Amino acid sequence: MIRSQNDIKDKFRTLSETTTRRITRIKKRLYEISPDFDWLTDGKDRKKLSKLIVTKRRERKEQPDAADKLVYQVFLRGQWLKKELSRLQEENAKLRIYLEKFRCLAEERKAQELHVPRILEREKKNLDKELNEQRKVYKRNLSIIDDLYIDYQRCTNPESNCAILRSERF
């Protein structure tokens, strides 16, 4: 709270100092304008002041030319176009960066896609080899089972039936 009170005091002190400076500047300027005029006594009389102080009206151009207006509009349009051009160039630069990144990613993906069929082809060859080996093992096991079946039939049945069994099997 004390701090805020000190801040308020400082604020009013600076404001009062600035107002006194402004008042002295105004008084100096008034004495420069008319050193004979008694500002303290006659300063409140508006009639005397109006005789002393003459306001100067600003010199205004007549209506600006239509050509000047057009030139100014063209100038503003040119400035806007320059800003828009620089903005679009920055945007294009950013888009080029993204385009290059996407191209690199597309090339990598394409290389991977080309690599995948090769891998699949190798896997297919390996699986075909394994399948052929399994078929060979299956045929070998089947022939062993057939031989064992025939041997079993020989042991249990007479000799004539074995020849018939062999002809049925193959």
mmCIF file of C-alpha atoms in Angstrom:
data_model
loop_
_atom_site.group_PDB
_atom_site.id
_atom_site.type_symbol
_atom_site.label_atom_id
_atom_site.label_comp_id
_atom_site.label_asym_id
_atom_site.label_seq_id
_atom_site.Cartn_x
_atom_site.Cartn_y
_atom_site.Cartn_z
ATOM 1 C CA MET A 1 0.000 0.000 0.000
ATOM 2 C CA ILE A 2 2.850 2.360 0.843
ATOM 3 C CA ARG A 3 4.413 1.555 -2.459
ATOM 4 C CA SER A 4 1.253 2.439 -4.373
ATOM 5 C CA GLN A 5 0.946 5.701 -2.413
ATOM 6 C CA ASN A 6 4.531 6.566 -3.311
ATOM 7 C CA ASP A 7 3.808 5.753 -6.939
ATOM 8 C CA ILE A 8 0.758 8.040 -6.878
ATOM 9 C CA LYS A 9 2.787 10.855 -5.264
ATOM 10 C CA ASP A 10 5.504 10.491 -7.892
ATOM 11 C CA LYS A 11 2.921 10.515 -10.643
ATOM 12 C CA PHE A 12 1.293 13.744 -9.376
ATOM 13 C CA ARG A 13 4.688 15.358 -8.823
ATOM 14 C CA THR A 14 5.761 14.647 -12.403
ATOM 15 C CA LEU A 15 2.404 15.825 -13.735
ATOM 16 C CA SER A 16 2.595 19.093 -11.789
ATOM 17 C CA GLU A 17 6.169 19.677 -12.974
ATOM 18 C CA THR A 18 5.181 19.128 -16.590
ATOM 19 C CA THR A 19 2.190 21.475 -16.282
ATOM 20 C CA THR A 20 4.363 24.247 -14.780
ATOM 21 C CA ARG A 21 6.859 23.780 -17.612
ATOM 22 C CA ARG A 22 4.061 24.024 -20.160
ATOM 23 C CA ILE A 23 2.630 27.149 -18.505
ATOM 24 C CA THR A 24 6.025 28.887 -18.515
ATOM 25 C CA ARG A 25 6.544 27.941 -22.153
ATOM 26 C CA ILE A 26 3.123 29.356 -23.050
ATOM 27 C CA LYS A 27 3.842 32.576 -21.119
ATOM 28 C CA LYS A 28 7.185 33.016 -22.885
ATOM 29 C CA ARG A 29 5.504 32.500 -26.212
ATOM 30 C CA LEU A 30 2.779 35.040 -25.343
ATOM 31 C CA TYR A 31 5.364 37.669 -24.332
ATOM 32 C CA GLU A 32 7.203 37.014 -27.588
ATOM 33 C CA ILE A 33 3.983 37.645 -29.508
ATOM 34 C CA SER A 34 3.095 40.896 -27.740
ATOM 35 C CA PRO A 35 5.469 42.226 -25.078
ATOM 36 C CA ASP A 36 3.331 45.366 -24.425
ATOM 37 C CA PHE A 37 0.123 43.490 -23.684
ATOM 38 C CA ASP A 38 -0.701 43.039 -20.016
ATOM 39 C CA TRP A 39 -1.508 39.375 -19.881
ATOM 40 C CA LEU A 40 -2.400 39.263 -16.219
ATOM 41 C CA THR A 41 -5.123 41.927 -16.283
ATOM 42 C CA ASP A 42 -6.319 41.862 -19.871
ATOM 43 C CA GLY A 43 -5.775 38.169 -20.535
ATOM 44 C CA LYS A 44 -9.311 37.366 -19.488
ATOM 45 C CA ASP A 45 -10.915 39.926 -21.798
ATOM 46 C CA ARG A 46 -11.800 38.079 -24.972
ATOM 47 C CA LYS A 47 -12.326 41.179 -27.083
ATOM 48 C CA LYS A 48 -8.804 42.410 -26.472
ATOM 49 C CA LEU A 49 -7.441 38.927 -27.036
ATOM 50 C CA SER A 50 -9.336 38.531 -30.286
ATOM 51 C CA LYS A 51 -7.753 41.744 -31.608
ATOM 52 C CA LEU A 52 -4.323 40.469 -30.673
ATOM 53 C CA ILE A 53 -4.589 36.862 -31.719
ATOM 54 C CA VAL A 54 -5.415 36.267 -35.329
ATOM 55 C CA THR A 55 -5.862 32.694 -36.328
ATOM 56 C CA LYS A 56 -4.239 31.669 -39.518
ATOM 57 C CA ARG A 57 -6.283 29.371 -41.614
ATOM 58 C CA ARG A 58 -4.565 26.573 -43.370
ATOM 59 C CA GLU A 59 -4.151 26.972 -47.013
ATOM 60 C CA ARG A 60 -6.039 24.184 -48.599
ATOM 61 C CA LYS A 61 -5.588 23.004 -52.035
ATOM 62 C CA GLU A 62 -8.533 22.990 -54.209
ATOM 63 C CA GLN A 63 -9.921 19.586 -54.908
ATOM 64 C CA PRO A 64 -7.085 17.254 -55.774
ATOM 65 C CA ASP A 65 -6.825 16.368 -59.407
ATOM 66 C CA ALA A 66 -8.335 13.140 -60.566
ATOM 67 C CA ALA A 67 -4.995 12.327 -62.170
ATOM 68 C CA ASP A 68 -3.216 12.826 -58.829
ATOM 69 C CA LYS A 69 -5.732 10.556 -57.171
ATOM 70 C CA LEU A 70 -5.207 7.917 -59.825
ATOM 71 C CA VAL A 71 -1.433 8.186 -59.532
ATOM 72 C CA TYR A 72 -1.692 7.809 -55.779
ATOM 73 C CA GLN A 73 -4.021 4.820 -56.111
ATOM 74 C CA VAL A 74 -1.652 3.232 -58.611
ATOM 75 C CA PHE A 75 1.223 3.841 -56.213
ATOM 76 C CA LEU A 76 -0.690 2.229 -53.337
ATOM 77 C CA ARG A 77 -1.655 -0.686 -55.558
ATOM 78 C CA GLY A 78 1.987 -1.110 -56.566
ATOM 79 C CA GLN A 79 3.062 -1.137 -52.925
ATOM 80 C CA TRP A 80 0.422 -3.720 -52.121
ATOM 81 C CA LEU A 81 1.496 -5.831 -55.089
ATOM 82 C CA LYS A 82 5.123 -5.699 -53.930
ATOM 83 C CA LYS A 83 4.127 -6.886 -50.470
ATOM 84 C CA GLU A 84 1.944 -9.602 -51.939
ATOM 85 C CA LEU A 85 4.767 -10.671 -54.265
ATOM 86 C CA SER A 86 7.225 -10.989 -51.385
ATOM 87 C CA ARG A 87 4.671 -12.943 -49.343
ATOM 88 C CA LEU A 88 3.999 -15.300 -52.243
ATOM 89 C CA GLN A 89 7.716 -15.774 -52.867
ATOM 90 C CA GLU A 90 8.216 -16.740 -49.232
ATOM 91 C CA GLU A 91 5.290 -19.128 -49.482
ATOM 92 C CA ASN A 92 6.736 -20.627 -52.675
ATOM 93 C CA ALA A 93 10.092 -21.120 -50.981
ATOM 94 C CA LYS A 94 8.419 -22.990 -48.134
ATOM 95 C CA LEU A 95 6.397 -25.061 -50.590
ATOM 96 C CA ARG A 96 9.548 -25.927 -52.553
ATOM 97 C CA ILE A 97 11.131 -27.233 -49.372
ATOM 98 C CA TYR A 98 8.087 -29.397 -48.693
ATOM 99 C CA LEU A 99 8.005 -30.549 -52.309
ATOM 100 C CA GLU A 100 11.638 -31.653 -52.141
ATOM 101 C CA LYS A 101 10.973 -33.513 -48.897
ATOM 102 C CA PHE A 102 7.968 -35.264 -50.415
ATOM 103 C CA ARG A 103 9.947 -36.174 -53.528
ATOM 104 C CA CYS A 104 12.704 -37.702 -51.403
ATOM 105 C CA LEU A 105 10.121 -39.628 -49.393
ATOM 106 C CA ALA A 106 8.445 -40.819 -52.601
ATOM 107 C CA GLU A 107 11.774 -42.033 -53.991
ATOM 108 C CA GLU A 108 12.542 -43.885 -50.764
ATOM 109 C CA ARG A 109 9.093 -45.437 -50.760
ATOM 110 C CA LYS A 110 9.456 -46.459 -54.392
ATOM 111 C CA ALA A 111 12.810 -48.063 -53.643
ATOM 112 C CA GLN A 112 11.241 -49.943 -50.748
ATOM 113 C CA GLU A 113 8.336 -51.017 -52.951
ATOM 114 C CA LEU A 114 10.801 -52.351 -55.525
ATOM 115 C CA HIS A 115 12.690 -54.132 -52.778
ATOM 116 C CA VAL A 116 9.582 -55.845 -51.360
ATOM 117 C CA PRO A 117 8.804 -57.968 -54.476
ATOM 118 C CA ARG A 118 12.397 -59.205 -54.496
ATOM 119 C CA ILE A 119 12.087 -60.249 -50.889
ATOM 120 C CA LEU A 120 8.756 -61.920 -51.617
ATOM 121 C CA GLU A 121 10.262 -63.737 -54.597
ATOM 122 C CA ARG A 122 13.130 -65.059 -52.448
ATOM 123 C CA GLU A 123 10.665 -66.173 -49.797
ATOM 124 C CA LYS A 124 8.565 -67.916 -52.441
ATOM 125 C CA LYS A 125 11.626 -69.742 -53.781
ATOM 126 C CA ASN A 126 12.604 -70.826 -50.285
ATOM 127 C CA LEU A 127 9.064 -72.005 -49.571
ATOM 128 C CA ASP A 128 8.927 -73.888 -52.896
ATOM 129 C CA LYS A 129 12.217 -75.626 -52.070
ATOM 130 C CA GLU A 130 10.922 -76.547 -48.644
ATOM 131 C CA LEU A 131 7.660 -77.806 -50.157
ATOM 132 C CA ASN A 132 9.555 -79.963 -52.657
ATOM 133 C CA GLU A 133 11.678 -81.395 -49.850
ATOM 134 C CA GLN A 134 8.544 -82.121 -47.820
ATOM 135 C CA ARG A 135 6.980 -83.840 -50.852
ATOM 136 C CA LYS A 136 10.093 -85.983 -51.289
ATOM 137 C CA VAL A 137 9.989 -86.888 -47.611
ATOM 138 C CA TYR A 138 6.262 -87.615 -47.914
ATOM 139 C CA LYS A 139 6.801 -89.870 -50.961
ATOM 140 C CA ARG A 140 9.656 -91.667 -49.241
ATOM 141 C CA ASN A 141 7.591 -92.145 -46.091
ATOM 142 C CA LEU A 142 4.610 -93.287 -48.175
ATOM 143 C CA SER A 143 6.735 -95.876 -49.981
ATOM 144 C CA ILE A 144 8.114 -97.089 -46.648
ATOM 145 C CA ILE A 145 4.576 -97.371 -45.276
ATOM 146 C CA ASP A 146 3.495 -99.290 -48.387
ATOM 147 C CA ASP A 147 6.429 -101.654 -48.074
ATOM 148 C CA LEU A 148 5.654 -102.198 -44.430
ATOM 149 C CA TYR A 149 1.984 -102.816 -45.228
ATOM 150 C CA ILE A 150 2.932 -105.352 -47.873
ATOM 151 C CA ASP A 151 5.330 -107.061 -45.474
ATOM 152 C CA TYR A 152 2.582 -107.162 -42.879
ATOM 153 C CA GLN A 153 0.158 -108.657 -45.388
ATOM 154 C CA ARG A 154 2.727 -111.318 -46.356
ATOM 155 C CA CYS A 155 3.096 -112.292 -42.791
ATOM 156 C CA THR A 156 -0.605 -112.556 -42.174
ATOM 157 C CA ASN A 157 -1.851 -113.799 -45.573
ATOM 158 C CA PRO A 158 -0.700 -116.379 -48.065
ATOM 159 C CA GLU A 159 1.645 -115.533 -50.920
ATOM 160 C CA SER A 160 -1.017 -115.104 -53.604
ATOM 161 C CA ASN A 161 -2.667 -112.185 -51.895
ATOM 162 C CA CYS A 162 0.583 -110.164 -51.734
ATOM 163 C CA ALA A 163 0.857 -109.971 -55.501
ATOM 164 C CA ILE A 164 -2.738 -108.767 -55.715
ATOM 165 C CA LEU A 165 -2.112 -106.171 -53.005
ATOM 166 C CA ARG A 166 0.928 -104.898 -54.809
ATOM 167 C CA SER A 167 -0.988 -104.454 -58.043
ATOM 168 C CA GLU A 168 -3.809 -102.650 -56.215
ATOM 169 C CA ARG A 169 -1.470 -100.267 -54.475
ATOM 170 C CA PHE A 170 0.486 -99.144 -57.518
#
